[in-house]
XYZ file of C-alpha atoms in Angstrom:
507
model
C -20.899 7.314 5.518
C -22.309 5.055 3.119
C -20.778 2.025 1.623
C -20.860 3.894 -1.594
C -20.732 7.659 0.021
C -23.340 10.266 -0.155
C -24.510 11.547 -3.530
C -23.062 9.001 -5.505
C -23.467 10.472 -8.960
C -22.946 7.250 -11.555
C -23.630 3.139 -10.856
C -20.572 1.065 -9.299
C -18.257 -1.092 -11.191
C -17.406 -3.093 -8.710
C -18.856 -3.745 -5.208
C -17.697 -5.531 -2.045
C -21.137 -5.866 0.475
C -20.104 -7.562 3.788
C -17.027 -9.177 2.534
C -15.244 -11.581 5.515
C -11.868 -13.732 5.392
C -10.637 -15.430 8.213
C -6.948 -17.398 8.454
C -8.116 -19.768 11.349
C -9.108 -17.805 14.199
C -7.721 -14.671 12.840
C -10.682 -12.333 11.156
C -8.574 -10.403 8.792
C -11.825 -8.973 7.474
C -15.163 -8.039 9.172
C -17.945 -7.523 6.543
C -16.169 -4.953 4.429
C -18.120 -2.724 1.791
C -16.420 -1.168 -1.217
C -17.817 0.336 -4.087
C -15.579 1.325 -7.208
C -17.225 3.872 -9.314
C -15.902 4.299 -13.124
C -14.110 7.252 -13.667
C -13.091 7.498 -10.621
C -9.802 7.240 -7.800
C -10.874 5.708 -4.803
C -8.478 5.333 -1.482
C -8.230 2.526 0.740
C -6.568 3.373 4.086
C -5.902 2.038 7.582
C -2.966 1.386 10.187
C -1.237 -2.044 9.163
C -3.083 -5.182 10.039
C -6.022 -2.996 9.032
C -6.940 -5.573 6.496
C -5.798 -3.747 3.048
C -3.873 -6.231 2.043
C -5.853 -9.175 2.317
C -8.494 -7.128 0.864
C -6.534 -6.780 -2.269
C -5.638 -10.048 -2.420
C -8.844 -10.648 -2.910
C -9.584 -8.702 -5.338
C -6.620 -10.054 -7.076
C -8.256 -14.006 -6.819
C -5.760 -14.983 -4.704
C -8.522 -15.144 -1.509
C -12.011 -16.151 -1.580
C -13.830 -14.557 0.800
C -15.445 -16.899 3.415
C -18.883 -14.795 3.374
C -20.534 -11.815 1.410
C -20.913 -10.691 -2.099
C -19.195 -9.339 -4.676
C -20.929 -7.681 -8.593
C -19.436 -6.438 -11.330
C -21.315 -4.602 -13.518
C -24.433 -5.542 -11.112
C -23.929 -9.168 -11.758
C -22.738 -11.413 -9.416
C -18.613 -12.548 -9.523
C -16.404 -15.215 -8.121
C -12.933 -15.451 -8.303
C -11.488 -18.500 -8.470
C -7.920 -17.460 -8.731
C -5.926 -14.380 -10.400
C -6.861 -15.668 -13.760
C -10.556 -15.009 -13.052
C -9.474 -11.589 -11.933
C -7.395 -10.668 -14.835
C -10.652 -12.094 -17.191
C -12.822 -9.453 -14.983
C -10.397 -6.900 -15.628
C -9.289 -6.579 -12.351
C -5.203 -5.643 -12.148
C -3.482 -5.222 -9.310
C 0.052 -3.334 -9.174
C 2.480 -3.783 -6.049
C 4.589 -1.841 -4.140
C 7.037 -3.697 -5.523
C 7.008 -5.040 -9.144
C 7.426 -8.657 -10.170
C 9.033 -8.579 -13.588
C 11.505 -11.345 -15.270
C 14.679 -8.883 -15.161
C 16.146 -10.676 -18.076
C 13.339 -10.815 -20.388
C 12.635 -7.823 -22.510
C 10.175 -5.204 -21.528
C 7.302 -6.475 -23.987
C 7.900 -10.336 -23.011
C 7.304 -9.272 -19.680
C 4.071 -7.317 -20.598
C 2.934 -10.345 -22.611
C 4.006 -12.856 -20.663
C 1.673 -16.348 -21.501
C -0.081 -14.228 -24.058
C 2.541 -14.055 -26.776
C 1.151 -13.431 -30.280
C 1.995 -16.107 -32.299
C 3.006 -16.873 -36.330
C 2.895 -20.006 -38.009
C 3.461 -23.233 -36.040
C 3.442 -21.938 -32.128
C 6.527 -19.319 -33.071
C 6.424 -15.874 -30.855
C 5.936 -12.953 -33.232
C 8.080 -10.520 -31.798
C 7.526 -7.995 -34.316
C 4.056 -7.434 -33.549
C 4.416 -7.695 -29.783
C 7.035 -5.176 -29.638
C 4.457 -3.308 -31.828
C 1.754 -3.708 -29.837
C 3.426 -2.922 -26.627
C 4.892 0.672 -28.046
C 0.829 1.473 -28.871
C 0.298 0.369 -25.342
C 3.068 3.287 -24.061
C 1.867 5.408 -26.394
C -1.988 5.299 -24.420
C -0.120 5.702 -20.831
C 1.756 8.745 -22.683
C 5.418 7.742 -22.016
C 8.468 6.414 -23.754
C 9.909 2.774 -23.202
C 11.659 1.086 -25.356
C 10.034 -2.251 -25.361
C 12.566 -4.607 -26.615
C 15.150 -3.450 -23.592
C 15.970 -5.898 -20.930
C 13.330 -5.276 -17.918
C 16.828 -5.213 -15.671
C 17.990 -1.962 -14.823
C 14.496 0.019 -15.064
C 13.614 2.491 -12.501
C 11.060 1.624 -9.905
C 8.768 3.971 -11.734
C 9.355 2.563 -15.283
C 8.897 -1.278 -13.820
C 5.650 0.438 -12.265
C 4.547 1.950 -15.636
C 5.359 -1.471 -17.266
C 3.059 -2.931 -15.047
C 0.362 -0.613 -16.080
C 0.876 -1.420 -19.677
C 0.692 -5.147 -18.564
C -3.179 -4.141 -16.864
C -3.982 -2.510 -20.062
C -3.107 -4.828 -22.110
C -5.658 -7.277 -20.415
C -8.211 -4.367 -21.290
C -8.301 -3.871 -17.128
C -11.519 -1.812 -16.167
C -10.260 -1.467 -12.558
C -6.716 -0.806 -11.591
C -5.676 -1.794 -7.756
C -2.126 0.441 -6.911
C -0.859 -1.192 -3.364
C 1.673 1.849 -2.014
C 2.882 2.582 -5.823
C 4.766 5.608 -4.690
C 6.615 4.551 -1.864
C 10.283 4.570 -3.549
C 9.729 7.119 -6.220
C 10.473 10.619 -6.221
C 8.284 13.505 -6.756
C 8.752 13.945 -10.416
C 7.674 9.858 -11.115
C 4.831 10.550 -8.396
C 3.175 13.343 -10.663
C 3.918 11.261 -13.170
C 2.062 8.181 -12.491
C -0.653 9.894 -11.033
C -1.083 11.651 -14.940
C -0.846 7.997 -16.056
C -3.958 7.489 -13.261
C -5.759 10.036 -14.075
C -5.860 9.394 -17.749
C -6.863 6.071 -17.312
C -9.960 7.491 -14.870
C -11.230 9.550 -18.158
C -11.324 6.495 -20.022
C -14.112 5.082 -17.477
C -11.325 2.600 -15.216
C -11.537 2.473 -11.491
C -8.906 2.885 -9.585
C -7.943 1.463 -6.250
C -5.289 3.390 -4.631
C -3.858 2.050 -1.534
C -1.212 4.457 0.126
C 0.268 5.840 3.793
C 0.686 9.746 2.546
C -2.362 11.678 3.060
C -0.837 14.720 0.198
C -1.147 11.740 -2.515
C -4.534 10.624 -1.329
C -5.794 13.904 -1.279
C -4.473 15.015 -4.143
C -5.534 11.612 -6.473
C -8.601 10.563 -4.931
C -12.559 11.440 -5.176
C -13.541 8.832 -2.412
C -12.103 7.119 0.998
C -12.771 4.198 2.552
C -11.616 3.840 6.121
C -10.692 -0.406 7.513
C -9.949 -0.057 11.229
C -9.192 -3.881 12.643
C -10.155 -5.623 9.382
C -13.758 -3.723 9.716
C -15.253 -1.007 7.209
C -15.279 2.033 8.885
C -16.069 4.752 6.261
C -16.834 5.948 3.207
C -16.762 9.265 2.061
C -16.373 12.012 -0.622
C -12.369 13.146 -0.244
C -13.804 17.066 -0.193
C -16.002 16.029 2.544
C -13.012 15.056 5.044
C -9.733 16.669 6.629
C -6.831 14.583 7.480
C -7.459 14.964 11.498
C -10.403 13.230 10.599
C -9.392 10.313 8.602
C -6.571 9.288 11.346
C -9.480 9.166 13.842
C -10.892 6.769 11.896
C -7.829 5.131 10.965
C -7.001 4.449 14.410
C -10.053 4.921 16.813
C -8.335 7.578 18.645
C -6.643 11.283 18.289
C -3.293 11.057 17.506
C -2.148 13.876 19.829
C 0.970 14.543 17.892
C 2.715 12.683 14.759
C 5.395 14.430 15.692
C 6.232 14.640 19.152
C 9.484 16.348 19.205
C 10.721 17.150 22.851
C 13.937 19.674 23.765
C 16.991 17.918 24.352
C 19.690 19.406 25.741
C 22.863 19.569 22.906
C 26.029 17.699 24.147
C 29.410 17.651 22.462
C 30.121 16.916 18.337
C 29.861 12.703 18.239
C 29.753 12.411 14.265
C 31.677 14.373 11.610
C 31.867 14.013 8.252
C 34.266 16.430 6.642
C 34.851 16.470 2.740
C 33.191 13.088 2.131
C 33.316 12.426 -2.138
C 32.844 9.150 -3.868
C 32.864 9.987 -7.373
C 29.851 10.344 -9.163
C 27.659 9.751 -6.236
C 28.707 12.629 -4.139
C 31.270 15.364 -3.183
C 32.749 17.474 -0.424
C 29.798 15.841 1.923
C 30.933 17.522 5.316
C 28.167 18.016 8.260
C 28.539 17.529 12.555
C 25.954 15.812 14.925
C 26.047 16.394 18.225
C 24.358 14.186 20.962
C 21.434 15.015 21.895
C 20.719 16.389 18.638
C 18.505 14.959 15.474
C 20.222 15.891 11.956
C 17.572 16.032 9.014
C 19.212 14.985 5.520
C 16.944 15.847 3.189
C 16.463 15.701 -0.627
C 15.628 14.387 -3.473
C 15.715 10.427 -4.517
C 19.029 10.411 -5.844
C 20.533 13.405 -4.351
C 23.138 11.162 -3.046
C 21.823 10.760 1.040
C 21.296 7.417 1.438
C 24.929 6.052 -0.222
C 26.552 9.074 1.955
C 25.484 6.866 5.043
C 26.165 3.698 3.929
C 29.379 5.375 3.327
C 29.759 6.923 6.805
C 28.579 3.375 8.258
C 31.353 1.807 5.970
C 29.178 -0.612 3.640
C 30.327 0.931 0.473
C 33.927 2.698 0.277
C 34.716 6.714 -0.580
C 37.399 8.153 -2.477
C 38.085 11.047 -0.301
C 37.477 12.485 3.201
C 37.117 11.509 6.669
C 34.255 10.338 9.606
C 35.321 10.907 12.936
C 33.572 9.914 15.792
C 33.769 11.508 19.220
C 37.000 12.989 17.582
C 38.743 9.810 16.722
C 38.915 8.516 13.208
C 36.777 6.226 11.586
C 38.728 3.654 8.987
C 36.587 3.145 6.285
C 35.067 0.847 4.722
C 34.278 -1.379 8.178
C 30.982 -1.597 9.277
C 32.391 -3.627 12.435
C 34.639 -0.988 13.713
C 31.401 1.583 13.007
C 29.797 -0.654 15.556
C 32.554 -1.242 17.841
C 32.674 3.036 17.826
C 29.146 3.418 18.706
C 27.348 3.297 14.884
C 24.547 1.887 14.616
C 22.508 1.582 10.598
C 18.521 1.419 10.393
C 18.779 0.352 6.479
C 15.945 2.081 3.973
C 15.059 -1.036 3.105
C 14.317 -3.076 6.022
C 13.311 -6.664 4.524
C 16.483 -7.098 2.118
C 18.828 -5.190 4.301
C 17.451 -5.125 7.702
C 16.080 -8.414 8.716
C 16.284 -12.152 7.685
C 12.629 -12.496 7.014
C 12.479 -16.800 7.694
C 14.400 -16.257 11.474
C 12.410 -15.518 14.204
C 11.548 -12.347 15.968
C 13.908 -12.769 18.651
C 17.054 -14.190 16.361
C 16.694 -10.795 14.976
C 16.156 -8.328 17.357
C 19.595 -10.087 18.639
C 21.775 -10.544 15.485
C 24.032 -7.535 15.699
C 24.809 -9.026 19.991
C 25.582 -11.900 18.880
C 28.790 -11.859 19.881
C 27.947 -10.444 23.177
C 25.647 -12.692 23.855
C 27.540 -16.172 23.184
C 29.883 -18.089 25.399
C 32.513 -20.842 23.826
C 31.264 -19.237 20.538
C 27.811 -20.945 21.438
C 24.608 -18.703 21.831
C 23.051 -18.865 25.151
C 19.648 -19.030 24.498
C 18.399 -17.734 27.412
C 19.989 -14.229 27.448
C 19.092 -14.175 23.612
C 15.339 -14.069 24.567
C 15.893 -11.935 27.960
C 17.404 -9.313 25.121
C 14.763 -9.905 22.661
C 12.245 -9.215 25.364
C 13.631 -5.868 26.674
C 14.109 -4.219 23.380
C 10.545 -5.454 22.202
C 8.898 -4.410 25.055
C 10.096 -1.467 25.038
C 9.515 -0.522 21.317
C 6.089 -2.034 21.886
C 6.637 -4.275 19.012
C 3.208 -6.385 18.648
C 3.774 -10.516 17.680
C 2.186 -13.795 18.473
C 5.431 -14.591 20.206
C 8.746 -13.901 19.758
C 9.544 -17.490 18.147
C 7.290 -16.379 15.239
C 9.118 -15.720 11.682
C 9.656 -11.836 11.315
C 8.213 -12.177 8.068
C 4.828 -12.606 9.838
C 4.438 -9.453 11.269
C 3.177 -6.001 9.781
C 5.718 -3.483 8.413
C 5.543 -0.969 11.000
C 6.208 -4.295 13.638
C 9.086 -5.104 11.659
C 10.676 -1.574 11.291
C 10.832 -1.994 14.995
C 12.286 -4.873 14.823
C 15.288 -3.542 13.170
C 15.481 -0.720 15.442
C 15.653 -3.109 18.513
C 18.299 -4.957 16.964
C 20.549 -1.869 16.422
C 19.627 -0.086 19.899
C 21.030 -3.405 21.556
C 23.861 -2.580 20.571
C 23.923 0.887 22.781
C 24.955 2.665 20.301
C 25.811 6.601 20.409
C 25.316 7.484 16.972
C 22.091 6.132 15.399
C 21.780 6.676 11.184
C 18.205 5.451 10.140
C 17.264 6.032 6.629
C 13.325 6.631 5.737
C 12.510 5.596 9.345
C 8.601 5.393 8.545
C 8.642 4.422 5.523
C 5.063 1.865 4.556
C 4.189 1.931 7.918
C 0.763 3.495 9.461
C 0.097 6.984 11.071
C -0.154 5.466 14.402
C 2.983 3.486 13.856
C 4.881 6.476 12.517
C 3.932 8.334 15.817
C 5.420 5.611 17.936
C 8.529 5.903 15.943
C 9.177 9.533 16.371
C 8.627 9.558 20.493
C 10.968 6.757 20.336
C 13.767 8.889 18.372
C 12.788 11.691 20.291
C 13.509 10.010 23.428
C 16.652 8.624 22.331
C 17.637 12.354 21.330
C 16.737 12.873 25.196
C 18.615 10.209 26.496
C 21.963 11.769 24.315
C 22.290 10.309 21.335
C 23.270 11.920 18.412
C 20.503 10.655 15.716
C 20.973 11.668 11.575
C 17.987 10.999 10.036
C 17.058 10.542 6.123
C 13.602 10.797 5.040
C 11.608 11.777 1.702
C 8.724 12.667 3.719
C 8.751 16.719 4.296
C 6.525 16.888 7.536
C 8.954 14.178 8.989
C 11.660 16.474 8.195
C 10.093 19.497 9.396
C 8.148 18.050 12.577
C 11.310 16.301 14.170
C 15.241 17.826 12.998
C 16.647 20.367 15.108
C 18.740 21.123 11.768
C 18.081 19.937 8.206
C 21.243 19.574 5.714
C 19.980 19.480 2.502
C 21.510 17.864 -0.459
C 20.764 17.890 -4.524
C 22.876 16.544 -6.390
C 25.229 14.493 -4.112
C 26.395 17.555 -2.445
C 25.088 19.709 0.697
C 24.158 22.747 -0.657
C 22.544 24.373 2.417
C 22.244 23.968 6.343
C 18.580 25.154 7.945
C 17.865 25.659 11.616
C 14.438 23.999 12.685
C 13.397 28.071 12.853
C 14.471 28.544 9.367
C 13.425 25.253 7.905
C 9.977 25.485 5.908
C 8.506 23.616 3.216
C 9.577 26.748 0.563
C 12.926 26.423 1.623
C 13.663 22.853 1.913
C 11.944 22.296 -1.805
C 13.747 25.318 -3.211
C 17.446 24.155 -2.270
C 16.310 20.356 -3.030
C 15.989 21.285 -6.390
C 18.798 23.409 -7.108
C 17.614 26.674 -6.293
C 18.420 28.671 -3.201
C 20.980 26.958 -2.344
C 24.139 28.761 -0.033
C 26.566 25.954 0.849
């Protein structure tokens, strides 16, 4: 469990030996090694707060690291800032991409670097020229004078790539690339990743889903509490054992489902349509009972709850709860029925990321919580305290900003602020989505106890083994309509994938 695992065939590019950082008297990392290897995929995992992303950011030049080295090409290097990084040939591509929506694609791959023609005048010809070669090398079609606005999440991502390569980048950092894109764009950038490994790049692939890691990946290193842990050959390891290392512990069960008893219908959906996004949606959910939708990205699941929840408006249809109607288009009479909405994307839809912890665990009580229309602060933080504590939800204090705490903290943020509401029907879409393993296990005992307790829970998620490990029945839609209804006995990966994509479908 070298720093630069066993039978290391070819020098490092790049190498991290003992690298520390510390943000007053937090360590956020402990003497980390890394080695990059040319040609190569290497995986950086760990729970959040593990240290990943501060360990990127240095890599990026936007840290220095308080003590240890750091050689590239065997010679020493300091970053200074994310210039120096981009002169290394050091690129680093986030989760979410930063482009100028507005500007075309090739301004925003040249950005600062604009060839010029006579007296300081952008030469568009030639940088539209050069950025089609620079598509051409990733393989893929882009039209580089479009507007960046209105790309997919992929194509921004593969625009970002062409940015890297563009600087002539030697090693390529990808911070949870995949985390919105569906299968199809997965394989996709992966080819992109793999193509750039034959040309002799490194790649730094930071990610939650083992499959991917697996998959991409030659190498793993483990951080556990800002600290290396590990590094090994990806043949070498099983899953089991990189969670133990992720987390110091056996996770007994990522899924621990329990057997609630089934209570009457509380949601249903019948003939749901909103045209061009989806048709005839129809489905029940009894208490007690946790629905699995299930699909592709952009089989329609997602905008059939906001629907249900009344955020967006349908054409045609009807939601009752407990056998009462549902007007639509009214997310306050969803809540006053018993709704409750645990958004996919929890920082732009879920929380307001400069209010504190506790404002936001209590924003959907407000109401409740107010006297004279003024907010009592006092029962505020009494409620903030008894949903935190009960999701376990790890802060400094409950004054800090949101934004402060790790992903899988602030996913349970959101959830405490919809569970104070008591709520009988709870619709959380991707509900472990960028968060840790041990996080994602917290998440499903709590929905599995809140099945228990008899709520009626439907459930999106992209992640198969979620699907499978914790729906008592898994609805399955492809193309904005349900085309088949699995039992947890009947629902496998074959059958899930097949009617996902069209094909053995019966509904």
């Amino acid at each position: 469990m070298s720093p630069e695992a066993p039978g290391a065939d070819n020098a490092p590019l790049l190498v991290l030996d003992g690298v520390t950082k510390s943000f007053g008297a937090v360590a956020a990392l402990r003497g980390v090694h890394l080695a990059l290897h040319p040609g190569e995929a290497h995986a950086l995992v760990g729970e959040n707060g593990a240290g990943k992303s501060t360990l990127v950011k240095t890599l990026a030049g936007a840290h220095t690291p308080d003590t240890g080295r750091m050689a590239l090409d065997g010679r020493p290097l300091e970053l200074r800032g994310p210039a120096d990084a981009r002169a290394a040939g050091i690129a680093v591509i986030y989760q979410e991409p930063t482009l100028f929506p507005d500007l075309s694609v090739a301004e925003n791959i040249f950005m600062g670097r604009q060839p010029l023609r006579g007296l300081r005048r952008i030469d568009t010809t030639a940088m539209n020229r050069d950025a089609e070669r620079l598509f051409e090398r990733l393989g893929v079609r882009i039209d580089p004078t479009r507007p960046a606005r209105g790309l997919s999440i992929a194509d921004q991502q593969l625009v970002e790539i062409a940015k890297a390569l563009s600087f002539d980048a030697r090693i390529l950092v990808m911070d949870e690339p995949t985390a919105a894109l569906s299968g199809v764009e997965v394989e996709r950038l992966f080819g992109v990743a793999r193509s750039l490994c034959e040309r002799g790049a490194a790649v730094l692939f930071i990610s939650h889903r083992f499959d991917e890691v697996f998959d991409l990946c030659q190498r793993i290193t483990v951080l556990r509490d800002g600290a290396w842990v590990s590094t090994d050959r990806t043949a070498d390891l099983t899953v089991d054992e990189v969670v133990r290392r992720m987390v110091g512990r056996d996770v007994s069960s990522l899924y621990p489902k329990q057997d609630a008893p089934v209570r009457g219908t509380l949601l249903e959906v019948s003939g749901l349509s909103r045209a061009g996004v989806f048709s005839d949606v129809s489905f029940t959910v009894r208490g007690g009972e946790i629905v699995a939708l299930a699909g592709l990205v952009g089989a329609g699941r997602s905008e059939v709850a906001r629907a249900v929840f009344g955020v967006d408006r349908y054409d045609a249809g009807e939601v009752r709860v407990a056998g009462r109607p549902l007007p639509p288009g009214s997310p306050r009479r969803a809540i006053a029925a018993g709704l409750a909405l645990v958004p996919e994307d929890r920082r732009q839809q879920g929380l307001v990321m400069e209010l504190s912890v506790e404002r936001n665990a209590t924003l959907a009580r407000r109401r409740a919580l107010s006297r004279l229309g003024l907010l009592i602060g006092g029962a505020e933080r009494a409620e903030a305290q008894r949903w935190t504590r009960r999701l376990q939800v790890k802060a400094s204090r409950l004054t800090a900003p949101v934004g402060t705490l790790s992903g899988g903290n602030q996913q349970k943020v959101v959830l405490a602020k919809w569970l104070a509401t008591e709520p009988r029907i709870l619709i959380i879409d991707e509900p472990t989505r960028g968060i840790d393993v041990g996080t994602k296990a917290e998440v499903h005992r709590l929905l599995s106890e809140l099945a228990n307790e008899g709520l009626a829970i439907l459930m999106i998620s992209s992640e198969l083994p979620e699907v499978l490990g914790m729906a008592d029945r898994v609805l399955v839609m492809h193309e904005g309509r349900v085309v088949r209804e699995l039992s947890r006995a009947e629902a496998d990966e074959t059958s899930v994938m097949l009617a996902a994509t069209g094909q053995g479908a019966t509904a």
